[in-house]
Short mmCIF file of C-alpha atoms in Angstrom, two decimals:
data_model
loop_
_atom_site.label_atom_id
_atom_site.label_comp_id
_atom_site.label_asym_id
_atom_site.label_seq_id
_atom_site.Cartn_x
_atom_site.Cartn_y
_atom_site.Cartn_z
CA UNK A 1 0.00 0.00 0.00
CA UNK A 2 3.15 2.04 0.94
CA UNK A 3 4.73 1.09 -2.24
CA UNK A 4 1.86 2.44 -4.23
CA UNK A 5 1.26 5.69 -2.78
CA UNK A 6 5.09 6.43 -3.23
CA UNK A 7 4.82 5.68 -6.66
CA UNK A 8 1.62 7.39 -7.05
CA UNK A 9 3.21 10.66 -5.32
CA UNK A 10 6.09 10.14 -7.63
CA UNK A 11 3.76 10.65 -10.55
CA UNK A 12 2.51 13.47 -9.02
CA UNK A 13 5.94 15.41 -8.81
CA UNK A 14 6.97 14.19 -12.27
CA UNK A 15 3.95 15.47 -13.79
CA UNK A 16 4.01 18.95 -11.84
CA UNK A 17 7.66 18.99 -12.65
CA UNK A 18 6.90 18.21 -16.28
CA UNK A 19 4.11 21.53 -15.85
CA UNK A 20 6.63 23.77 -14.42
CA UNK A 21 9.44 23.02 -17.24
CA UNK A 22 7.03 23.71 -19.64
CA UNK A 23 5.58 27.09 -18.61
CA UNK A 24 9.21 27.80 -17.88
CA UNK A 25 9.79 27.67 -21.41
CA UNK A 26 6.66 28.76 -23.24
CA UNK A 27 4.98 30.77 -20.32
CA UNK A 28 4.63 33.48 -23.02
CA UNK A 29 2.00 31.24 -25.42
CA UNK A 30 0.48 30.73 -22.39
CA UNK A 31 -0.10 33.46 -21.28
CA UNK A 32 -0.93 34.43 -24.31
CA UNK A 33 -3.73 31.80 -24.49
CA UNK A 34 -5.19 32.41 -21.47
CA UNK A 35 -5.64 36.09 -22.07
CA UNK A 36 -7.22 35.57 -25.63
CA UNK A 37 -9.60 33.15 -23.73
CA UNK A 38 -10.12 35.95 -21.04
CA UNK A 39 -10.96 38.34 -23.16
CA UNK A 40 -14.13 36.28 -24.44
CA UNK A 41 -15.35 35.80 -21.44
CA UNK A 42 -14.70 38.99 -19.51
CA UNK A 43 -14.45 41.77 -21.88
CA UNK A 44 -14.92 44.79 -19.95
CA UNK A 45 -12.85 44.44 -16.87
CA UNK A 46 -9.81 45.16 -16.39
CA UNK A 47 -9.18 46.00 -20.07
CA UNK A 48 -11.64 49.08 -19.19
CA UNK A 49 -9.95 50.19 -16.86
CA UNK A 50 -6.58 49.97 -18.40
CA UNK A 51 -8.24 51.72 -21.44
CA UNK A 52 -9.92 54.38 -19.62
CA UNK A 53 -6.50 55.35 -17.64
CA UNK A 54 -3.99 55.28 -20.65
CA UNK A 55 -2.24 52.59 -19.12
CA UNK A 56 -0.60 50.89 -22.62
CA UNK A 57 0.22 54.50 -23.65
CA UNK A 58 2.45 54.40 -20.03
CA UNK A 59 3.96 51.42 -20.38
CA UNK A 60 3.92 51.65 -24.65
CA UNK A 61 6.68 54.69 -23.33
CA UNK A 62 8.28 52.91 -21.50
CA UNK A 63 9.34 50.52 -23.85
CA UNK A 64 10.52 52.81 -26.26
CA UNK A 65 12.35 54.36 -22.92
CA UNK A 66 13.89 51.00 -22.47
CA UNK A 67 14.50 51.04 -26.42
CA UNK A 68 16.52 54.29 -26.71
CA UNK A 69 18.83 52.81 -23.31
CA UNK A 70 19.47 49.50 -25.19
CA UNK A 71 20.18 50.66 -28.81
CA UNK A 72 24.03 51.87 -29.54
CA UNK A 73 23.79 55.33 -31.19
CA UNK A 74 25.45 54.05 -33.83
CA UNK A 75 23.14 51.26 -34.52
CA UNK A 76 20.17 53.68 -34.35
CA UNK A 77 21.88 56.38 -36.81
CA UNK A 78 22.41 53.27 -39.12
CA UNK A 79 18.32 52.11 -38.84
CA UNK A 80 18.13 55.99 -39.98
CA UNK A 81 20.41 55.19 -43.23
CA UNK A 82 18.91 52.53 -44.20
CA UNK A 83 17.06 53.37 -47.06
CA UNK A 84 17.16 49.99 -48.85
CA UNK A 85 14.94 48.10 -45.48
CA UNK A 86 12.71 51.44 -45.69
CA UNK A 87 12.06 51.62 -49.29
CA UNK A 88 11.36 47.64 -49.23
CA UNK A 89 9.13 47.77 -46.04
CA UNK A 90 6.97 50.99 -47.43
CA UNK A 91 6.95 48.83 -50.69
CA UNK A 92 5.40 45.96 -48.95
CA UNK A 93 3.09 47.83 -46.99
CA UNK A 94 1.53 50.32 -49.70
CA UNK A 95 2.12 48.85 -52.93
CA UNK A 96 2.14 44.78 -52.55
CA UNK A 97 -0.16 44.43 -49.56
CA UNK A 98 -2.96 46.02 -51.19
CA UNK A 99 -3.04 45.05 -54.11
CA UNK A 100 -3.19 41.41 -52.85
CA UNK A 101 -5.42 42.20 -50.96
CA UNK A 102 -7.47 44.15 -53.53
CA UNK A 103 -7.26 40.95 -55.88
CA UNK A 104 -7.95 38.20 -53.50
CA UNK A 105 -10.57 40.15 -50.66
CA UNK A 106 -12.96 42.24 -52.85
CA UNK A 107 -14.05 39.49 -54.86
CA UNK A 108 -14.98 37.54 -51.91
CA UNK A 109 -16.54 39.71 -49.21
CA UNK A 110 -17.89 42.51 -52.37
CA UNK A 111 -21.34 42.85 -49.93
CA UNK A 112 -22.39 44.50 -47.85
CA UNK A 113 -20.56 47.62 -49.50
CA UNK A 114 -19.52 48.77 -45.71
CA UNK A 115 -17.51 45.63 -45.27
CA UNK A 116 -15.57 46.36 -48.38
CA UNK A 117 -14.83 49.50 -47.65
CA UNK A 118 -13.42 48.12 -44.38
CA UNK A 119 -11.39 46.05 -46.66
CA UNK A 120 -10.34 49.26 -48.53
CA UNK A 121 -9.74 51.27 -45.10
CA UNK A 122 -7.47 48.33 -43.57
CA UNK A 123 -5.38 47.83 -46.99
CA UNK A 124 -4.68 51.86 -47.43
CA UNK A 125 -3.48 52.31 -43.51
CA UNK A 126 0.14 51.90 -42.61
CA UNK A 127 2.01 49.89 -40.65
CA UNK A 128 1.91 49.61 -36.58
CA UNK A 129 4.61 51.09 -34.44
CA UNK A 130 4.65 49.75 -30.83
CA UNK A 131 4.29 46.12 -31.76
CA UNK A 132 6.51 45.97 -35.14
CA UNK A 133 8.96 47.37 -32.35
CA UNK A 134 8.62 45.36 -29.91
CA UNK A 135 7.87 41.72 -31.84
CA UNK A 136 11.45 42.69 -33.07
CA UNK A 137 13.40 43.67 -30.66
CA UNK A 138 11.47 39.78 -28.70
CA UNK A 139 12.67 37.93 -32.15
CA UNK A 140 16.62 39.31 -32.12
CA UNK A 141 15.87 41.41 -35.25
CA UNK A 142 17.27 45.38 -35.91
CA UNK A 143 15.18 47.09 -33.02
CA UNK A 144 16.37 50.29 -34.77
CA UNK A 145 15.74 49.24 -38.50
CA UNK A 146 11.95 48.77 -36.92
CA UNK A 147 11.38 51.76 -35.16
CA UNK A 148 12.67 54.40 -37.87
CA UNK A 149 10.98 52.15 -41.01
CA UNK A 150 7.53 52.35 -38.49
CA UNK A 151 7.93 56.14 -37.65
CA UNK A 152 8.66 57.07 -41.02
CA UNK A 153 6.18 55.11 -42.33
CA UNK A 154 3.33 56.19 -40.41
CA UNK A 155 4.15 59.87 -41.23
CA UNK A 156 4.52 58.65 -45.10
CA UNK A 157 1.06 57.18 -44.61
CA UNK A 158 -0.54 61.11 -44.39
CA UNK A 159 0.25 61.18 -47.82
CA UNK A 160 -0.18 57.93 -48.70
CA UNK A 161 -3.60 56.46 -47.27
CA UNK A 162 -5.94 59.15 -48.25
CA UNK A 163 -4.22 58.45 -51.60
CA UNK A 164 -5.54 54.93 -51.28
CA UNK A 165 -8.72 55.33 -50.17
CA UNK A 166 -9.08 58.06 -52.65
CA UNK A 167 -8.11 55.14 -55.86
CA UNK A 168 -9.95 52.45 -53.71
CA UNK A 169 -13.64 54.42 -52.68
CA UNK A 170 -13.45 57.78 -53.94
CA UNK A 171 -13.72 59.19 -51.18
CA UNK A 172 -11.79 61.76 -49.58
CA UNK A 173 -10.71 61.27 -46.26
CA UNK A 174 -7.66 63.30 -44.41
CA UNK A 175 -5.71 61.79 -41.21
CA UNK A 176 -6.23 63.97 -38.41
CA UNK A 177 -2.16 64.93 -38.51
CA UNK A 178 -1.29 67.23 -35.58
CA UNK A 179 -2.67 64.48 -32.78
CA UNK A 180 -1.00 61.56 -34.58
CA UNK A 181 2.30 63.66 -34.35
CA UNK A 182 1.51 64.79 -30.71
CA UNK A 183 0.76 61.41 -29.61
CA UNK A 184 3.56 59.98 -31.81
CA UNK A 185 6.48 62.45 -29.75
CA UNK A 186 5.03 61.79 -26.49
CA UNK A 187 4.86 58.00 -26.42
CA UNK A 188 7.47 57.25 -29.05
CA UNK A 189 9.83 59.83 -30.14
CA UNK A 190 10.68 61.55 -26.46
CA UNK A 191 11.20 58.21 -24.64
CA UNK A 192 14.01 57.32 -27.21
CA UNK A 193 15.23 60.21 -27.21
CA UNK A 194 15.75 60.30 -23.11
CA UNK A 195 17.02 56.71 -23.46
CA UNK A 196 19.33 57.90 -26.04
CA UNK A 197 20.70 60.84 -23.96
CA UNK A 198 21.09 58.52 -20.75
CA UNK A 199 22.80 55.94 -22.30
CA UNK A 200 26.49 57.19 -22.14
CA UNK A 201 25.99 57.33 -18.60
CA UNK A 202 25.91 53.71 -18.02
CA UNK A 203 26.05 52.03 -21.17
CA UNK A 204 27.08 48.57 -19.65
CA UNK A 205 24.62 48.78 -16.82
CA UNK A 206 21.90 49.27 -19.62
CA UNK A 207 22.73 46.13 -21.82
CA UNK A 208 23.04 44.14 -18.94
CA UNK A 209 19.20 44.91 -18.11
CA UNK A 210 18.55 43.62 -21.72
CA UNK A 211 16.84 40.76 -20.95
CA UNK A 212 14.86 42.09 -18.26
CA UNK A 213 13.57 44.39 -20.51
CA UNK A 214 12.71 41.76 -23.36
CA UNK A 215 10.00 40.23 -20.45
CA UNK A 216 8.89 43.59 -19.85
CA UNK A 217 8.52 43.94 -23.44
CA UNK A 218 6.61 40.83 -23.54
CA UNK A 219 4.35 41.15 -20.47
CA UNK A 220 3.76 44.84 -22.43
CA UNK A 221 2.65 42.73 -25.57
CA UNK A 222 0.25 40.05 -23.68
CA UNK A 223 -1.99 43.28 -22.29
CA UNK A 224 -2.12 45.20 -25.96
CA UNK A 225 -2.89 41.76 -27.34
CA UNK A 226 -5.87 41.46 -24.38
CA UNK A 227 -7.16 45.26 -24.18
CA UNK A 228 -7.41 44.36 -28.08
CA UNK A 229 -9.63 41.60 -28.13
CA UNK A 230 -11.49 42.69 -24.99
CA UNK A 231 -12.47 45.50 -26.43
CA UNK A 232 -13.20 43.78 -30.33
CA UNK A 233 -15.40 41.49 -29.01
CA UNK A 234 -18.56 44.04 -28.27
CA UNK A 235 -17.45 45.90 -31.48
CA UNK A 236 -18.15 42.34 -33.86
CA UNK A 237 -21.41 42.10 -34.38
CA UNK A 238 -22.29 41.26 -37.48
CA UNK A 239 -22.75 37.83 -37.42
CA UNK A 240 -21.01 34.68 -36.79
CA UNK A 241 -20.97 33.39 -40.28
CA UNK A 242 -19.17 36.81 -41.44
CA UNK A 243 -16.78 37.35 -38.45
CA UNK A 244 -15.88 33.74 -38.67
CA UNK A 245 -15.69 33.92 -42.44
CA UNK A 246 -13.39 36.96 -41.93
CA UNK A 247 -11.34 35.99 -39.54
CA UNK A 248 -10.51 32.76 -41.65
CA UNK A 249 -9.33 35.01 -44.37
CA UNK A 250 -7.28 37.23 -42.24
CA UNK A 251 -5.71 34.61 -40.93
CA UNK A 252 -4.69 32.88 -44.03
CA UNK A 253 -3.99 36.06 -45.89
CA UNK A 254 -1.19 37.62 -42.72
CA UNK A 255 0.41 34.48 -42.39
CA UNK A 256 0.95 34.72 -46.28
CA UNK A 257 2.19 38.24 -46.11
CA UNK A 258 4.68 36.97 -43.29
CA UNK A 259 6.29 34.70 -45.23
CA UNK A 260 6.59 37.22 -48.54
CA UNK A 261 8.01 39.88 -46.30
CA UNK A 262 10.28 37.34 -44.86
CA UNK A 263 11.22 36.41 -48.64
CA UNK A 264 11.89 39.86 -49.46
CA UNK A 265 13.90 40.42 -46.64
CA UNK A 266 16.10 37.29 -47.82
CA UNK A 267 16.22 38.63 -51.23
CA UNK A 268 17.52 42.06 -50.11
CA UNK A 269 20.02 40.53 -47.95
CA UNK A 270 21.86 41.88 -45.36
CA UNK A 271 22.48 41.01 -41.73
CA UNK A 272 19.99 38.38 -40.27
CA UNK A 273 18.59 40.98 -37.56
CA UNK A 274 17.04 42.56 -40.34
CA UNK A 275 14.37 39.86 -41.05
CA UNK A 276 12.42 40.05 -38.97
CA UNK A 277 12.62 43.67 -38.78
CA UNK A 278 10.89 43.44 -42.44
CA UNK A 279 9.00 41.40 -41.95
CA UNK A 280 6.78 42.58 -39.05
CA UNK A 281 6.91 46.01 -39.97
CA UNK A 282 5.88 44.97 -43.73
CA UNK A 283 2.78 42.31 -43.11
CA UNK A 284 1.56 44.42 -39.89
CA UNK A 285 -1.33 47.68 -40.27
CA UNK A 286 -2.54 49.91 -37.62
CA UNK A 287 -5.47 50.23 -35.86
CA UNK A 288 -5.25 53.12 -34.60
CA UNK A 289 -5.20 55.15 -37.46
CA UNK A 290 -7.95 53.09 -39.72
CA UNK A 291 -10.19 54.20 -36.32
CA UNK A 292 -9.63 57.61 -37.10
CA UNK A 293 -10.86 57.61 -40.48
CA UNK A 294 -13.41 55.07 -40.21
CA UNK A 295 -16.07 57.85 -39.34
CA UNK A 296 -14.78 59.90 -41.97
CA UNK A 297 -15.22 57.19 -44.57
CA UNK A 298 -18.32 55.68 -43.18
CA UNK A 299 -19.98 59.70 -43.35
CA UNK A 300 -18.93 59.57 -47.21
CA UNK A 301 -20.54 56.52 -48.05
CA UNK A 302 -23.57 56.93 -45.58
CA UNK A 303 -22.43 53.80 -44.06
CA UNK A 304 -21.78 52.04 -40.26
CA UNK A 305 -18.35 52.79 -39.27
CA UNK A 306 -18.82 49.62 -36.75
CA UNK A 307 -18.68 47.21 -40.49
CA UNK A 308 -16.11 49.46 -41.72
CA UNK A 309 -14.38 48.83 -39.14
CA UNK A 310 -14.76 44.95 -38.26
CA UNK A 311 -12.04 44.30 -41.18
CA UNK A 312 -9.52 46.15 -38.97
CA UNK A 313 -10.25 44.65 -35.63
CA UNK A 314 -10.27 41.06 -36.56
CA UNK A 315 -6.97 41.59 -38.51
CA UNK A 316 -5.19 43.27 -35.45
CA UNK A 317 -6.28 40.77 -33.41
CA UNK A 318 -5.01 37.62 -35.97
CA UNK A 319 -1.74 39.95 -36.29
CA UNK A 320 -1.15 40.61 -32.62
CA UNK A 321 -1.88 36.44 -32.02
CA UNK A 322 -0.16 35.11 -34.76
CA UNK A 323 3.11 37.46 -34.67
CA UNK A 324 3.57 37.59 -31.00
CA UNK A 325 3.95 33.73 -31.17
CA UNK A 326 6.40 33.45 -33.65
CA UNK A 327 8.43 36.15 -32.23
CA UNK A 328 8.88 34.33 -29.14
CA UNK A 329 9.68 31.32 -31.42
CA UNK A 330 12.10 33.15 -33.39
CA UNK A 331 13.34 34.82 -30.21
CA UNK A 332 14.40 31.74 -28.67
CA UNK A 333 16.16 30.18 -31.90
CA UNK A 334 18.60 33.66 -32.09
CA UNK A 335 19.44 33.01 -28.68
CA UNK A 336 20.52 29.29 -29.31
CA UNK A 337 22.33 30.93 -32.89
#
């Protein structure tokens, strides 16, 4: 009887010991499970309240704090000069994004006309800035080559995405510039730039707290990726069939864009860092700024900016999922070289 409950305690241990390895080394997916779950179930609270007190916008700054202490000036001044990575990210993002999308999207989802338009909206937007940062900087890519080709690109994408919409719906509709820019220096821009001018001071110190800030990075990452859904889930309404039929799509369609990004950053060449660098900030677009023209569109066409906007939401949310796993994947491969 002895024997048996030894043994059966043994079990016990092994398989607890067995748990504990394993969320040792994946506690990121999940985590990042558990959240997406979460979020389904208990949308409003505490993604409400992080929402309603800026709280990603605090800690969004002070990643890119954490960013300008951990990237040599050099490194950062050659992100700046690298035209090549720019000119093939902007590519990606404005020229060969949508018109894949255009071709392969349209045909399918062509009613209700709001849901194209959201189609239209999400493939005219740029790219995103806090995540393409901080999915490279978890998956050892050029921290710096994805921070200037994200900056630059959302300030390109004034220009760029009314341009779009403009060949896409006809319809004009201007990003609203000077709080993009205001929001852009105070949770982006100044945060490097202090990490930047404190760096001299202690330049060892900082790249010894590296990897302390890649989990802070991460933990950052899990809450976007749960205010996100939390707050998607009240906005998709329209139906099961269609969010389901979308979100199939989206799916299918990023991880597709992933691996021609990832392509085109082979075929440019160039230090292996800068992967992954193109390739987040190429297949990735930004909700932030399709919400601020959804209105605007959906008053031109006499439409429902919630449609409009369901394309957006369900493809941040399959971006945000999809990418922040394979960073961590590719994360752990550049650390065993």
């Amino acid at each position: 009887m002895r024997m048996t409950q030894s043994k059966d305690a043994r079990a016990v241990r092994s398989a607890i010991g067995a748990i504990e390895a394993f969320l040792g080394r994946h506690w990121f997916l999940a985590a990042l499970a558990v959240l997406i779950v979460l979020a389904g179930v208990w949308p409003e609270e505490p993604a409400g309240f992080l929402h309603r007190h800026n709280v990603l916008d605090y800690l969004i700054a002070a990643v890119f704090l954490n960013s300008g202490l951990c990237i040599r000036t050099d490194r950062l001044l050659a992100g700046i000069g690298d035209f090549r990575s720019f000119l093939l990210i902007q590519g990606i993002t404005f020229i060969v994004f949508p018109l894949l999308m255009a071709a392969t999207a349209m045909p399918i989802f062509s009613e209700p006309a709001d849901l194209k338009a959201g189609f239209a909206l999400l493939l005219a937007v740029p790219t995103t800035i806090t995540s393409c940062v901080i999915l490279t900087t978890i998956a050892g890519g050029s921290t710096a080559v994805a921070l200037v080709s994200a900056v630059a690109g959302n300030l390109l994408g004034v220009v760029v995405t009314p341009l779009l919409l403009k060949i896409a719906l006809q319809v004009e509709a201007a990003i609203p510039v000077l709080p993009m820019i205001q929001k852009l220096a105070l949770i982006v821009l100044l945060p490097v730039i202090a990490g930047q001018c404190l760096r001299p001071l202690r330049p060892a110190l900082f790249d010894s707290w590296k990897k302390g800030f890649s989990k802070f990075n991460q933990c950052v990452v899990l809450a976007i990726v749960y205010v996100s859904a939390a707050r998607a889930v009240p906005a998709l309404n329209g139906g099961a069939a269609l969010i389901g039929g979308i979100a199939a799509y989206m799916i299918v369609f990023h991880v597709a864009m992933l691996w021609l990004s990832r392509l085109a950053g082979r075929l440019r060449g160039g230090p292996a860092e800068l992967g992954p660098a193109i390739m987040f900030c190429s297949a990735q677009k930004t909700m932030a700024i399709g919400q601020a023209l959804a209105g605007n569109v959906a008053a031109a066409l006499g439409g429902q900016a919630a449609l409009i906007m369901a394309p957006l939401i369900v493809y941040h949310i399959a971006q945000l999922t999809i990418d922040a796993a394979l960073a961590q994947r590719m994360g752990v491969r550049a650390k065993r070289g």
